[in-house]
């Protein structure tokens, strides 16, 4: 056969693809840092692995094993996540005494439990909401409805949702509430369906649902949750980070550490 031309060397459609059946022989990049993790909830590790490809994360089954490992296997930090605030500080103080040369950080992070039919939830809608979404939600009620209540602190979204509902059926009566307290008053009108935003100031949607479900007259009103978050991918919830170091924190390091931590808190998610 004649030697291939320059073009044929680089562009040739007649090639055979073989699927790899074994891992590549190229070695994985070395980890740059190591942390030891004890997590009571079991929720934290997937989130950490997703954002820390260059960090070796050693997950421990209990706090005792975590401390023993921290003594024998040097790590950049020991992370402790507990389900209850009351149990966090005793663990941090214990860790500080056992491994005084390792920074220990504590959290109370856990997944927010998903609301279900037992909470009076008929359906979930994720923003942006379409007219077809609203029609489907109304059909799910399973009976004719006359009055709908929209509870959302976003004025523009409330107005948009009301227009979309009336475009589906102009005979409906649609009332709106800008917060949970106003909604509690409008609940007395016994709407046939409630569209509810979970993220509201002062009293959020979950707290409003709890109050609604305590009233036997209101408990049976179906609720459609409208949220910017996919209910199947709820973020971890928590509002505190506690750091301890057995050897003490030098004043000259305190400001820099505080500013670096504050900068991370202010970063958009």
Short mmCIF file of C-alpha atoms in Angstrom, two decimals:
data_model
loop_
_atom_site.label_atom_id
_atom_site.label_comp_id
_atom_site.label_asym_id
_atom_site.label_seq_id
_atom_site.Cartn_x
_atom_site.Cartn_y
_atom_site.Cartn_z
CA UNK A 1 0.00 0.00 0.00
CA UNK A 2 1.20 3.52 -0.72
CA UNK A 3 2.02 5.64 2.34
CA UNK A 4 -0.93 7.75 3.56
CA UNK A 5 -1.06 11.35 2.59
CA UNK A 6 -0.77 14.05 5.24
CA UNK A 7 -4.55 14.56 5.26
CA UNK A 8 -5.28 10.86 5.63
CA UNK A 9 -3.03 10.68 8.65
CA UNK A 10 -5.22 13.07 10.63
CA UNK A 11 -8.70 12.76 9.09
CA UNK A 12 -9.91 9.22 8.55
CA UNK A 13 -13.50 8.04 9.09
CA UNK A 14 -12.73 4.32 8.96
CA UNK A 15 -11.61 3.82 12.56
CA UNK A 16 -12.61 1.34 15.25
CA UNK A 17 -13.49 2.46 18.78
CA UNK A 18 -12.78 0.18 21.75
CA UNK A 19 -14.39 0.82 25.11
CA UNK A 20 -11.97 0.90 28.02
CA UNK A 21 -12.56 -2.07 30.33
CA UNK A 22 -9.82 -1.31 32.85
CA UNK A 23 -8.80 1.85 34.70
CA UNK A 24 -6.13 3.96 32.99
CA UNK A 25 -2.53 3.24 33.91
CA UNK A 26 -1.82 6.92 34.41
CA UNK A 27 -1.46 7.40 38.17
CA UNK A 28 -3.94 9.65 39.95
CA UNK A 29 -2.73 13.07 40.94
CA UNK A 30 -1.49 13.14 44.53
CA UNK A 31 -3.74 14.69 47.14
CA UNK A 32 -2.61 18.10 48.31
CA UNK A 33 -4.29 17.94 51.72
CA UNK A 34 -5.88 15.42 54.07
CA UNK A 35 -8.82 15.80 56.44
CA UNK A 36 -10.40 13.33 58.83
CA UNK A 37 -14.20 13.41 58.95
CA UNK A 38 -16.65 12.16 61.53
CA UNK A 39 -20.23 12.84 60.44
CA UNK A 40 -23.17 11.70 62.55
CA UNK A 41 -25.69 12.55 59.82
CA UNK A 42 -23.98 10.86 56.87
CA UNK A 43 -25.02 13.80 54.68
CA UNK A 44 -21.79 15.79 54.49
CA UNK A 45 -19.31 13.54 52.67
CA UNK A 46 -20.97 13.59 49.19
CA UNK A 47 -20.98 17.39 49.26
CA UNK A 48 -17.32 17.55 50.29
CA UNK A 49 -16.16 15.08 47.64
CA UNK A 50 -17.97 17.04 44.97
CA UNK A 51 -15.93 20.19 45.61
CA UNK A 52 -12.61 18.82 46.90
CA UNK A 53 -10.98 16.58 44.31
CA UNK A 54 -7.47 17.34 45.59
CA UNK A 55 -8.28 16.68 49.25
CA UNK A 56 -8.04 13.21 50.76
CA UNK A 57 -11.08 12.74 53.01
CA UNK A 58 -10.90 9.91 55.54
CA UNK A 59 -14.40 9.20 56.86
CA UNK A 60 -14.55 7.59 60.30
CA UNK A 61 -17.46 5.52 61.72
CA UNK A 62 -17.32 7.08 65.21
CA UNK A 63 -15.60 9.84 67.13
CA UNK A 64 -13.25 7.42 68.91
CA UNK A 65 -11.91 6.04 65.65
CA UNK A 66 -11.60 9.57 64.28
CA UNK A 67 -9.44 10.65 67.22
CA UNK A 68 -7.28 7.52 67.08
CA UNK A 69 -6.73 8.05 63.37
CA UNK A 70 -5.88 11.71 63.91
CA UNK A 71 -3.18 10.65 66.39
CA UNK A 72 -1.54 8.14 64.06
CA UNK A 73 -2.26 9.72 60.67
CA UNK A 74 -1.36 13.43 60.45
CA UNK A 75 -4.09 15.52 58.85
CA UNK A 76 -4.58 19.18 58.03
CA UNK A 77 -7.87 19.22 59.94
CA UNK A 78 -10.38 17.11 61.82
CA UNK A 79 -14.00 17.80 60.81
CA UNK A 80 -16.87 16.88 63.13
CA UNK A 81 -20.51 17.18 62.07
CA UNK A 82 -23.24 16.40 64.59
CA UNK A 83 -26.99 16.21 64.28
CA UNK A 84 -27.57 18.11 67.53
CA UNK A 85 -25.90 21.28 68.77
CA UNK A 86 -25.78 19.95 72.32
CA UNK A 87 -23.40 17.14 71.36
CA UNK A 88 -21.00 19.24 69.29
CA UNK A 89 -19.04 21.16 71.94
CA UNK A 90 -18.30 18.10 74.12
CA UNK A 91 -16.85 16.35 71.06
CA UNK A 92 -14.80 19.39 70.10
CA UNK A 93 -13.37 19.71 73.60
CA UNK A 94 -12.52 16.01 73.66
CA UNK A 95 -10.83 16.25 70.27
CA UNK A 96 -8.89 19.35 71.30
CA UNK A 97 -7.43 17.47 74.26
CA UNK A 98 -6.56 14.31 72.31
CA UNK A 99 -5.03 15.98 69.22
CA UNK A 100 -3.91 19.44 70.37
CA UNK A 101 -1.75 19.93 67.27
CA UNK A 102 -4.62 19.45 64.79
CA UNK A 103 -7.23 22.14 64.02
CA UNK A 104 -10.72 20.83 64.76
CA UNK A 105 -13.80 22.28 63.08
CA UNK A 106 -17.34 21.50 64.12
CA UNK A 107 -20.64 21.85 62.28
CA UNK A 108 -24.35 21.16 62.67
CA UNK A 109 -25.21 20.47 59.04
CA UNK A 110 -28.01 18.16 57.96
CA UNK A 111 -30.38 17.74 55.04
CA UNK A 112 -33.74 19.42 55.45
CA UNK A 113 -36.37 16.66 55.46
CA UNK A 114 -38.60 16.75 52.40
CA UNK A 115 -42.24 17.66 53.02
CA UNK A 116 -44.68 14.92 52.02
CA UNK A 117 -48.39 14.19 51.72
CA UNK A 118 -48.44 13.67 55.49
CA UNK A 119 -47.69 17.39 55.79
CA UNK A 120 -50.55 18.26 53.45
CA UNK A 121 -48.34 18.64 50.38
CA UNK A 122 -50.08 17.87 47.11
CA UNK A 123 -47.22 18.62 44.73
CA UNK A 124 -43.88 20.39 44.26
CA UNK A 125 -43.14 22.97 41.56
CA UNK A 126 -39.66 24.31 40.86
CA UNK A 127 -39.22 27.85 39.53
CA UNK A 128 -39.58 28.94 36.78
CA UNK A 129 -43.18 27.73 36.75
CA UNK A 130 -45.07 27.26 33.48
CA UNK A 131 -48.80 27.46 32.80
CA UNK A 132 -48.77 23.71 32.16
CA UNK A 133 -47.26 23.17 35.63
CA UNK A 134 -50.08 25.15 37.22
CA UNK A 135 -52.75 23.32 35.24
CA UNK A 136 -51.31 19.98 36.33
CA UNK A 137 -51.23 21.09 39.97
CA UNK A 138 -54.87 22.20 39.86
CA UNK A 139 -55.95 18.93 38.22
CA UNK A 140 -54.21 17.00 41.01
CA UNK A 141 -56.72 18.40 43.53
CA UNK A 142 -59.20 15.97 42.01
CA UNK A 143 -62.29 18.12 42.47
CA UNK A 144 -63.60 21.49 41.24
CA UNK A 145 -62.01 24.47 42.94
CA UNK A 146 -63.14 28.06 43.21
CA UNK A 147 -60.61 29.85 45.39
CA UNK A 148 -56.79 29.79 45.33
CA UNK A 149 -54.39 31.45 47.76
CA UNK A 150 -50.84 32.38 46.67
CA UNK A 151 -48.29 32.94 49.46
CA UNK A 152 -44.96 34.40 48.33
CA UNK A 153 -42.85 37.34 49.50
CA UNK A 154 -41.82 38.18 45.92
CA UNK A 155 -44.38 40.71 44.69
CA UNK A 156 -43.56 40.31 41.00
CA UNK A 157 -43.81 36.53 41.20
CA UNK A 158 -47.12 36.72 43.09
CA UNK A 159 -48.59 38.93 40.37
CA UNK A 160 -47.22 36.70 37.60
CA UNK A 161 -48.59 33.55 39.21
CA UNK A 162 -52.00 35.15 39.67
CA UNK A 163 -52.14 36.17 36.00
CA UNK A 164 -51.14 32.66 34.91
CA UNK A 165 -53.80 31.02 37.07
CA UNK A 166 -56.52 33.37 35.83
CA UNK A 167 -55.41 32.71 32.26
CA UNK A 168 -56.25 29.05 32.88
CA UNK A 169 -59.65 29.82 34.41
CA UNK A 170 -60.87 33.40 34.75
CA UNK A 171 -63.77 32.29 36.99
CA UNK A 172 -61.36 31.43 39.82
CA UNK A 173 -60.97 33.72 42.82
CA UNK A 174 -57.26 34.25 43.44
CA UNK A 175 -56.03 35.99 46.59
CA UNK A 176 -52.41 36.65 47.52
CA UNK A 177 -50.40 37.01 50.73
CA UNK A 178 -46.98 38.63 50.98
CA UNK A 179 -45.94 36.72 54.11
CA UNK A 180 -46.99 33.94 56.45
CA UNK A 181 -48.77 36.21 58.92
CA UNK A 182 -51.04 37.61 56.23
CA UNK A 183 -51.60 34.08 54.98
CA UNK A 184 -52.80 32.95 58.43
CA UNK A 185 -55.57 35.55 58.23
CA UNK A 186 -56.55 34.53 54.69
CA UNK A 187 -56.63 30.86 55.69
CA UNK A 188 -59.92 31.63 57.44
CA UNK A 189 -61.51 32.07 53.99
CA UNK A 190 -60.85 28.33 53.47
CA UNK A 191 -59.21 28.37 50.02
CA UNK A 192 -59.49 25.22 47.93
CA UNK A 193 -55.77 25.23 47.07
CA UNK A 194 -52.66 27.01 48.37
CA UNK A 195 -49.52 27.80 46.38
CA UNK A 196 -46.77 28.30 48.97
CA UNK A 197 -43.19 29.55 48.84
CA UNK A 198 -40.98 28.01 51.54
CA UNK A 199 -38.33 30.75 51.70
CA UNK A 200 -39.90 33.75 53.42
CA UNK A 201 -38.58 36.08 56.15
CA UNK A 202 -39.66 35.91 59.81
CA UNK A 203 -41.98 32.89 59.50
CA UNK A 204 -41.01 30.56 56.64
CA UNK A 205 -43.27 28.20 54.73
CA UNK A 206 -42.50 25.20 56.92
CA UNK A 207 -43.53 27.05 60.07
CA UNK A 208 -46.70 28.24 58.34
CA UNK A 209 -47.55 24.65 57.39
CA UNK A 210 -47.15 23.53 61.00
CA UNK A 211 -49.63 26.17 62.17
CA UNK A 212 -52.06 25.31 59.38
CA UNK A 213 -51.98 21.59 60.14
CA UNK A 214 -52.77 22.17 63.82
CA UNK A 215 -56.21 23.48 62.84
CA UNK A 216 -58.59 20.61 61.93
CA UNK A 217 -60.54 22.95 59.62
CA UNK A 218 -57.42 23.90 57.64
CA UNK A 219 -55.47 20.64 57.74
CA UNK A 220 -57.19 19.17 54.68
CA UNK A 221 -56.50 22.14 52.38
CA UNK A 222 -54.01 20.89 49.74
CA UNK A 223 -50.74 22.80 49.36
CA UNK A 224 -48.48 23.07 46.32
CA UNK A 225 -44.92 24.05 47.20
CA UNK A 226 -43.24 26.48 44.81
CA UNK A 227 -39.50 26.73 45.35
CA UNK A 228 -36.33 27.74 43.55
CA UNK A 229 -34.69 24.57 44.92
CA UNK A 230 -35.30 21.12 43.48
CA UNK A 231 -36.91 19.17 46.37
CA UNK A 232 -34.81 16.12 45.51
CA UNK A 233 -31.57 18.10 45.91
CA UNK A 234 -32.10 20.09 49.07
CA UNK A 235 -28.99 21.81 50.39
CA UNK A 236 -27.55 21.03 53.78
CA UNK A 237 -28.88 23.32 56.45
CA UNK A 238 -26.79 24.85 59.21
CA UNK A 239 -25.76 28.24 60.52
CA UNK A 240 -22.62 27.79 62.61
CA UNK A 241 -18.99 26.74 62.35
CA UNK A 242 -16.94 26.24 65.52
CA UNK A 243 -13.14 26.02 65.36
CA UNK A 244 -10.90 24.86 68.21
CA UNK A 245 -7.13 24.31 68.41
CA UNK A 246 -5.53 22.67 71.41
CA UNK A 247 -2.31 24.67 71.16
CA UNK A 248 -4.20 27.94 71.20
CA UNK A 249 -4.84 30.53 68.49
CA UNK A 250 -2.24 33.26 68.09
CA UNK A 251 -3.71 36.78 67.96
CA UNK A 252 -1.76 37.59 64.79
CA UNK A 253 -3.52 34.69 63.02
CA UNK A 254 -6.98 35.46 64.32
CA UNK A 255 -7.82 38.38 62.03
CA UNK A 256 -6.56 36.66 58.88
CA UNK A 257 -8.46 33.45 59.67
CA UNK A 258 -11.62 35.41 60.44
CA UNK A 259 -11.46 37.39 57.20
CA UNK A 260 -10.78 34.29 55.09
CA UNK A 261 -13.75 32.53 56.67
CA UNK A 262 -15.97 35.57 56.21
CA UNK A 263 -14.97 35.78 52.54
CA UNK A 264 -16.04 32.17 52.01
CA UNK A 265 -19.40 32.80 53.68
CA UNK A 266 -20.02 35.73 51.34
CA UNK A 267 -19.27 33.74 48.19
CA UNK A 268 -22.38 32.90 46.13
CA UNK A 269 -23.35 29.23 46.22
#
